[in-house]
PDB file of C-alpha atoms in Angstrom:
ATOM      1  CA  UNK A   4      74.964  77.353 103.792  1.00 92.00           C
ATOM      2  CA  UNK A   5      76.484  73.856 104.700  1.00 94.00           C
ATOM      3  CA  UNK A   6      79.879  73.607 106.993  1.00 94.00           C
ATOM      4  CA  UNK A   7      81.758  70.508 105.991  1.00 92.00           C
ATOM      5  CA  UNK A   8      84.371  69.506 108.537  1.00 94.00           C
ATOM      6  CA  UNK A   9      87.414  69.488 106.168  1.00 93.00           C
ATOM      7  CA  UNK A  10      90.704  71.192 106.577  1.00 92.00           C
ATOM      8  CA  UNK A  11      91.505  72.722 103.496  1.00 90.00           C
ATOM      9  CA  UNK A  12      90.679  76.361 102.676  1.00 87.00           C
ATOM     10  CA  UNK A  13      87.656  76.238 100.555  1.00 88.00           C
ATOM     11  CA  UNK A  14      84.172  76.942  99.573  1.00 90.00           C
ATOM     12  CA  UNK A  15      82.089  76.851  97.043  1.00 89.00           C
ATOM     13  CA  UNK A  16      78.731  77.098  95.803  1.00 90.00           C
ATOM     14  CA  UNK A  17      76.234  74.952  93.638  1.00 86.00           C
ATOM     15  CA  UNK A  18      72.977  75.364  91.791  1.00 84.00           C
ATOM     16  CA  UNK A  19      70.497  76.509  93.677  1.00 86.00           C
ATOM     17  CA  UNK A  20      72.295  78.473  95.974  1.00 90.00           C
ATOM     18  CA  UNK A  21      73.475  75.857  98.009  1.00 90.00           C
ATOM     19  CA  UNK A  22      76.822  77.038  99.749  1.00 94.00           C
ATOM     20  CA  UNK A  23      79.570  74.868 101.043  1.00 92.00           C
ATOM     21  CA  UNK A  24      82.288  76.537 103.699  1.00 93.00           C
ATOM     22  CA  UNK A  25      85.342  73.891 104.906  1.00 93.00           C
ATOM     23  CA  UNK A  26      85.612  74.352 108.508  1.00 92.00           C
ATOM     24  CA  UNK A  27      89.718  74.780 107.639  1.00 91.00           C
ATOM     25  CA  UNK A  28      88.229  78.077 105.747  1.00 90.00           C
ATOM     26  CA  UNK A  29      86.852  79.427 109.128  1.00 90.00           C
ATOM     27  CA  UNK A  30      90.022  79.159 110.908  1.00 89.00           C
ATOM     28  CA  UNK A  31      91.787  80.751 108.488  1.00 89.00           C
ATOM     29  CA  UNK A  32      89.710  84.254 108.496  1.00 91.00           C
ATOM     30  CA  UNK A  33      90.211  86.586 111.040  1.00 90.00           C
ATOM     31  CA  UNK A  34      87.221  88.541 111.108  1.00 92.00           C
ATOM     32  CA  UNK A  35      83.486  88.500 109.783  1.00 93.00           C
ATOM     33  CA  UNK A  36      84.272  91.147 106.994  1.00 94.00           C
ATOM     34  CA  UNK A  37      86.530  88.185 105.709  1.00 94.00           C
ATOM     35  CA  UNK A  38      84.313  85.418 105.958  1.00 94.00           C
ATOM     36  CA  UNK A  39      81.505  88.058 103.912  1.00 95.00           C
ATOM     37  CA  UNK A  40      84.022  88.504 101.301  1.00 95.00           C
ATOM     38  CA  UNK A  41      84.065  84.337 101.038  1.00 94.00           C
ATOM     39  CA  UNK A  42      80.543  84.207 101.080  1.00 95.00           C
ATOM     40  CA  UNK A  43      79.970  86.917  98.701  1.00 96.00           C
ATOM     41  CA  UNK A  44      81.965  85.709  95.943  1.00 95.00           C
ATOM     42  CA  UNK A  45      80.304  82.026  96.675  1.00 95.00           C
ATOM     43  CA  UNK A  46      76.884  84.108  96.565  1.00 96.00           C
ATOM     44  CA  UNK A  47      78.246  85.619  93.229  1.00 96.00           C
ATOM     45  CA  UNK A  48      79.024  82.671  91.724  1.00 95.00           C
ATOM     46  CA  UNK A  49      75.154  81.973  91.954  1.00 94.00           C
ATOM     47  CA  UNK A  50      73.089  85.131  91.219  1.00 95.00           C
ATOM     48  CA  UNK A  51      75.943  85.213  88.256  1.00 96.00           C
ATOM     49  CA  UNK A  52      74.268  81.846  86.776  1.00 94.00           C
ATOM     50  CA  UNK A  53      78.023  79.998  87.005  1.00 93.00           C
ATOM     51  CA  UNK A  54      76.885  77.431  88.627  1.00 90.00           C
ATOM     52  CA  UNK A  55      74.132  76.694  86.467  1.00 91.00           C
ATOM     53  CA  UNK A  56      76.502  77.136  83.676  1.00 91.00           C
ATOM     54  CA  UNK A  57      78.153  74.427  85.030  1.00 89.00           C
ATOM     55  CA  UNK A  58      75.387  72.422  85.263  1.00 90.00           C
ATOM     56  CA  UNK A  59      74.230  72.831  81.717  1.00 91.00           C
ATOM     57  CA  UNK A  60      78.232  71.807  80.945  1.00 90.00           C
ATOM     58  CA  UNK A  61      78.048  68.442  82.294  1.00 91.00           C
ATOM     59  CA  UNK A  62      74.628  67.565  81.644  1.00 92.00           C
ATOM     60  CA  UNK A  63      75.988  68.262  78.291  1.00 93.00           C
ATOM     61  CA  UNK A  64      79.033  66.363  78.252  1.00 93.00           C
ATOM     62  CA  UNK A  65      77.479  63.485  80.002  1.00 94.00           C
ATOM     63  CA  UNK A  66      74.338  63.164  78.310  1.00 93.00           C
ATOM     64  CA  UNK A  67      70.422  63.592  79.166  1.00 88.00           C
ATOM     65  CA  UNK A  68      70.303  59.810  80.543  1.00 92.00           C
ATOM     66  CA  UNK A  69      72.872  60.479  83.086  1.00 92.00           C
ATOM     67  CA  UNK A  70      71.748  60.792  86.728  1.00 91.00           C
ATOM     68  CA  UNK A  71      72.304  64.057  89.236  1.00 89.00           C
ATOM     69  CA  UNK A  72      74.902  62.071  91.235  1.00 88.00           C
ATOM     70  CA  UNK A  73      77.278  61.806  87.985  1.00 90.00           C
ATOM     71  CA  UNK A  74      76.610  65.452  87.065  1.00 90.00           C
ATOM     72  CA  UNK A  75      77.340  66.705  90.823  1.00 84.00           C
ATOM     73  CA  UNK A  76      80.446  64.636  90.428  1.00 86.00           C
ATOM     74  CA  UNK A  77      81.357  66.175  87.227  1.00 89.00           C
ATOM     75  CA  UNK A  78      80.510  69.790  88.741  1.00 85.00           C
ATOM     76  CA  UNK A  79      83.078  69.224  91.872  1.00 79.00           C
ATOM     77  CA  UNK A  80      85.811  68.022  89.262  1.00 81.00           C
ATOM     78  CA  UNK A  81      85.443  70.756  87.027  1.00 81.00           C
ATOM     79  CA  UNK A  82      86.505  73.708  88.124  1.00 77.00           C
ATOM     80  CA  UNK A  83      84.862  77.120  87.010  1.00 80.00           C
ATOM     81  CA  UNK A  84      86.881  79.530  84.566  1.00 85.00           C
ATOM     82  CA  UNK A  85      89.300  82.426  85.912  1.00 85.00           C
ATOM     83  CA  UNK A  86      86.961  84.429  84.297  1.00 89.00           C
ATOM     84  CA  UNK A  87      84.034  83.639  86.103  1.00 92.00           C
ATOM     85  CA  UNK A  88      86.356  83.697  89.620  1.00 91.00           C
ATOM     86  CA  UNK A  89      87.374  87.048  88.932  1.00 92.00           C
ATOM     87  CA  UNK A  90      84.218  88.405  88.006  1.00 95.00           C
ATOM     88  CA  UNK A  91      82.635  86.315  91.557  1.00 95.00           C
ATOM     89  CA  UNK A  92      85.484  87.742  93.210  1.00 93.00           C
ATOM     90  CA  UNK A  93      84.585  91.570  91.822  1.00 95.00           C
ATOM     91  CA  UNK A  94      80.362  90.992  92.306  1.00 96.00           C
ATOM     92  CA  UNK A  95      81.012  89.453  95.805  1.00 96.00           C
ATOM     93  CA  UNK A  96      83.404  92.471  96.995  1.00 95.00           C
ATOM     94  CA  UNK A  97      80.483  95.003  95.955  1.00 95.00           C
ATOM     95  CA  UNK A  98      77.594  92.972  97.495  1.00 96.00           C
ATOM     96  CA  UNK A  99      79.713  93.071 100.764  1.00 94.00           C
ATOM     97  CA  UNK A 100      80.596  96.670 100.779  1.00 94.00           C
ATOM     98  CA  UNK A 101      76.846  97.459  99.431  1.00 95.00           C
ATOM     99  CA  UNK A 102      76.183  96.123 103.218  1.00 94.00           C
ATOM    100  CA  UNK A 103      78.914  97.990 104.651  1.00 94.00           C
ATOM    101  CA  UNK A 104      81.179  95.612 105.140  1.00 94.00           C
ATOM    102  CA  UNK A 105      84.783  96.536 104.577  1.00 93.00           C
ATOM    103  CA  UNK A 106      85.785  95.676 101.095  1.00 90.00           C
ATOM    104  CA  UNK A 107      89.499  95.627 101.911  1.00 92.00           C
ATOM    105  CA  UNK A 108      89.070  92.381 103.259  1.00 92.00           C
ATOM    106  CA  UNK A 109      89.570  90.098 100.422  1.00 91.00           C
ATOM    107  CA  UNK A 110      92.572  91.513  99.854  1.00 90.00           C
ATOM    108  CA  UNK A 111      93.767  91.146 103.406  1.00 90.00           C
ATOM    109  CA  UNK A 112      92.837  87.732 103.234  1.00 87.00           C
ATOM    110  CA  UNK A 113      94.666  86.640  99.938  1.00 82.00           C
ATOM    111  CA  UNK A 114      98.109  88.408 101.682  1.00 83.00           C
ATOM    112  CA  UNK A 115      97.969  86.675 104.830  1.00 81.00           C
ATOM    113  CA  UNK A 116      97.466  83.751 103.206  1.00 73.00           C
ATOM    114  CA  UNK A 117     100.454  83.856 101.134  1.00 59.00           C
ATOM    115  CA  UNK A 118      97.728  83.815  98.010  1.00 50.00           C
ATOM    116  CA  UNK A 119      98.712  87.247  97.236  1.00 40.00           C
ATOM    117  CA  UNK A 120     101.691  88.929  97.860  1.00 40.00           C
ATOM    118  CA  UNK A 121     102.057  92.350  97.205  1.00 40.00           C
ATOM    119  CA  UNK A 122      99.451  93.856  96.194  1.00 39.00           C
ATOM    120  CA  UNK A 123     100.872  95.229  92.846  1.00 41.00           C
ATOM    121  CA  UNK A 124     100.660  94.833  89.462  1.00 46.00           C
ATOM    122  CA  UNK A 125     103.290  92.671  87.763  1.00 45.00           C
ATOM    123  CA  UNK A 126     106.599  94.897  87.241  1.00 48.00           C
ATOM    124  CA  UNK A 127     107.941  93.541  84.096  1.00 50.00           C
ATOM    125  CA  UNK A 128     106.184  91.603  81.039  1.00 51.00           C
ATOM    126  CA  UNK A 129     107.800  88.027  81.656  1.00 51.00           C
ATOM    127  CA  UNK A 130     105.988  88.252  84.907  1.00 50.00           C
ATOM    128  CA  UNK A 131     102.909  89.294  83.309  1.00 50.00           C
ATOM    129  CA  UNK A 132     103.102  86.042  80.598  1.00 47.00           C
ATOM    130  CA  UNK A 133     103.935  83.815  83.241  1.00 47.00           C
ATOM    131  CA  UNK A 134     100.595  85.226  85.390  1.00 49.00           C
ATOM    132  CA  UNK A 135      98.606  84.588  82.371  1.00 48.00           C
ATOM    133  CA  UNK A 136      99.865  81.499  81.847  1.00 45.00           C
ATOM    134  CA  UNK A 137      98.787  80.655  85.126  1.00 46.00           C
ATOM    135  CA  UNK A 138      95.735  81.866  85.258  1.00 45.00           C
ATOM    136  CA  UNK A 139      94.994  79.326  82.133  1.00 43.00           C
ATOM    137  CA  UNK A 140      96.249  76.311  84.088  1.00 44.00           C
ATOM    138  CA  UNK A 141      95.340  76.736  87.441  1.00 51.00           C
ATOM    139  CA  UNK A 142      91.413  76.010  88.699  1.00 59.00           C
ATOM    140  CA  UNK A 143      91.437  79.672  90.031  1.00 70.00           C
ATOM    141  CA  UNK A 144      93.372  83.196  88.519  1.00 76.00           C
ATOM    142  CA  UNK A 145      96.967  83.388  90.556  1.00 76.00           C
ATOM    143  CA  UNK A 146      96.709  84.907  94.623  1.00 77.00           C
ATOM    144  CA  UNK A 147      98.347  87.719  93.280  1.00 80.00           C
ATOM    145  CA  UNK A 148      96.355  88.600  90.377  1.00 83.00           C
ATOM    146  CA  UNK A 149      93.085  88.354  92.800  1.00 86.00           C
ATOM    147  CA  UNK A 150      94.816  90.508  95.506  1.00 86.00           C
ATOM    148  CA  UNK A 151      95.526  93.563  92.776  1.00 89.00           C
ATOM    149  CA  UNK A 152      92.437  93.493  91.698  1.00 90.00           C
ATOM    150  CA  UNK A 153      90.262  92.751  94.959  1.00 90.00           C
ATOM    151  CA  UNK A 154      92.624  96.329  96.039  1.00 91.00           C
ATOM    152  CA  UNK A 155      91.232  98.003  92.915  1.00 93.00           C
ATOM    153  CA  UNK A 156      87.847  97.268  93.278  1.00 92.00           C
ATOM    154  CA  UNK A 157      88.027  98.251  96.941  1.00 91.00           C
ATOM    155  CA  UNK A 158      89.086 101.520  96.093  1.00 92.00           C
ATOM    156  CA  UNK A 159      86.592 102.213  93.604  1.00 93.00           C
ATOM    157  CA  UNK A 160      83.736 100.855  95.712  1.00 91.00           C
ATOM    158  CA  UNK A 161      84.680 103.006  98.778  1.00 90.00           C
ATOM    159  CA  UNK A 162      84.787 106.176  96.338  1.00 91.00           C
ATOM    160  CA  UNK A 163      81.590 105.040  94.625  1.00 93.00           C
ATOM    161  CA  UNK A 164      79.315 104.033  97.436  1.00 92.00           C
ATOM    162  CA  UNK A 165      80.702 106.918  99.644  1.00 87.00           C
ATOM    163  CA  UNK A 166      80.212 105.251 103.061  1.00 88.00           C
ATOM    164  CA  UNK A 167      82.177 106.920 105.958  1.00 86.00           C
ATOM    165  CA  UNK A 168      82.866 103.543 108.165  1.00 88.00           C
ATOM    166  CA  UNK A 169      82.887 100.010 107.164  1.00 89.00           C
ATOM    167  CA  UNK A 170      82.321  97.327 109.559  1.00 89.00           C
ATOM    168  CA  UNK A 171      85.220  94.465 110.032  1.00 89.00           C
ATOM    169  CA  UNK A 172      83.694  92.302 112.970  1.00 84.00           C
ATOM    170  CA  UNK A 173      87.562  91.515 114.337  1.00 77.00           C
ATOM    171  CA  UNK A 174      86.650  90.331 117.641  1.00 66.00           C
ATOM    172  CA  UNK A 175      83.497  88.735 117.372  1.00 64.00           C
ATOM    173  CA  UNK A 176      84.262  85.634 115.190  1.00 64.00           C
ATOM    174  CA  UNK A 177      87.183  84.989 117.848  1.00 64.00           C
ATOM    175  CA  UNK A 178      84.994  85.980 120.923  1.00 64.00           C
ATOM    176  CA  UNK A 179      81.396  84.619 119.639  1.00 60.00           C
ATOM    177  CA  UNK A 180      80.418  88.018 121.689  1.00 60.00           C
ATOM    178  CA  UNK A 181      77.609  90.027 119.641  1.00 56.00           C
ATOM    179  CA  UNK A 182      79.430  93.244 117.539  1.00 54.00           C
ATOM    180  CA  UNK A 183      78.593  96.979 117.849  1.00 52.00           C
ATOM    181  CA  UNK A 184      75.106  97.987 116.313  1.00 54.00           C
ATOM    182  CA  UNK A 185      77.074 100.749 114.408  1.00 51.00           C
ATOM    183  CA  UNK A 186      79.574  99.670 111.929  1.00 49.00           C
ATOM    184  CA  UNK A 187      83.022 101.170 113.235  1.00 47.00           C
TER     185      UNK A 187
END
């Protein structure tokens, strides 16, 4: 995991397993269950094989002759399909909560940051084309659209995995203090 001093809100992951976290990303979550969430789906996008999908893309589309620098290039310009963020977003959210860590967080995360909205699904159908048609144009599926379903999956994960507490970590990115042994 590399920290890149950069203000914007965003991470991502490349082959190999090699995470990158913007340092504007860490001041934007308020607790450690929120930063797992972030690191899950980046840790998602690589047992998932996107990033070597990826990989495979641009070494196609630029050729065998090309060298690693133009392909990492190509990578960082291209962005990953909705699917595969939605389907990061769902692996990462059950990898967290598998650890106990509270799988609400996503969703808290995409709210506060104006990413999501309600939590809902959308209330009419011209909503619903114009989501889709977002989630074809934009690099990643629409705030909203991640926050319904990062609030579905939570629910089924904390009815599947049947865990009493989840652990959230609220003070201790803040305080740098050490957290309760017990999740709370």
């Amino acid at each position: 995991v590399h920290i890149e001093r950069d203000d914007t809100f965003n991470a991502f992951a490349m082959p190999g397993g090699v995470l990158m976290i913007h340092t504007g990303m860490l001041e934007q979550v308020e607790d450690e269950a929120e930063l797992v969430a972030i690191l899950g789906h980046e840790v998602a996008h690589v047992e998932l094989r996107h990033t070597v999908a990826g990989y495979q893309l641009a070494r196609a589309i630029l050729g065998e002759d090309v060298d690693e620098g133009a392909i990492l290039a190509h990578m960082l310009r291209t962005p990953i399909s909705s699917g595969n963020e939605l389907e990061a977003d769902d692996y990462g959210l059950e990898l967290a909560a598998k650890a106990q860590w509270d799988p609400t967080a996503a969703m808290r995360l995409w709210k506060r940051m104006g990413h999501g909205g309600e939590a809902r699904a959308p209330t009419d159908l011209i909503t619903g084309i114009f989501d889709a048609m977002d989630e074809l144009v934009e690099t990643h599926p629409p705030g909203a659209t991640r926050c319904f379903r990062a609030m579905q999956t939570a629910a089924r994960l904390r009815e599947s995995l049947g865990f009493d507490r989840y652990y959230r970590g609220a003070t201790n990115l803040r305080t740098l203090t050490p957290g309760p042994k017990a999740p709370h």
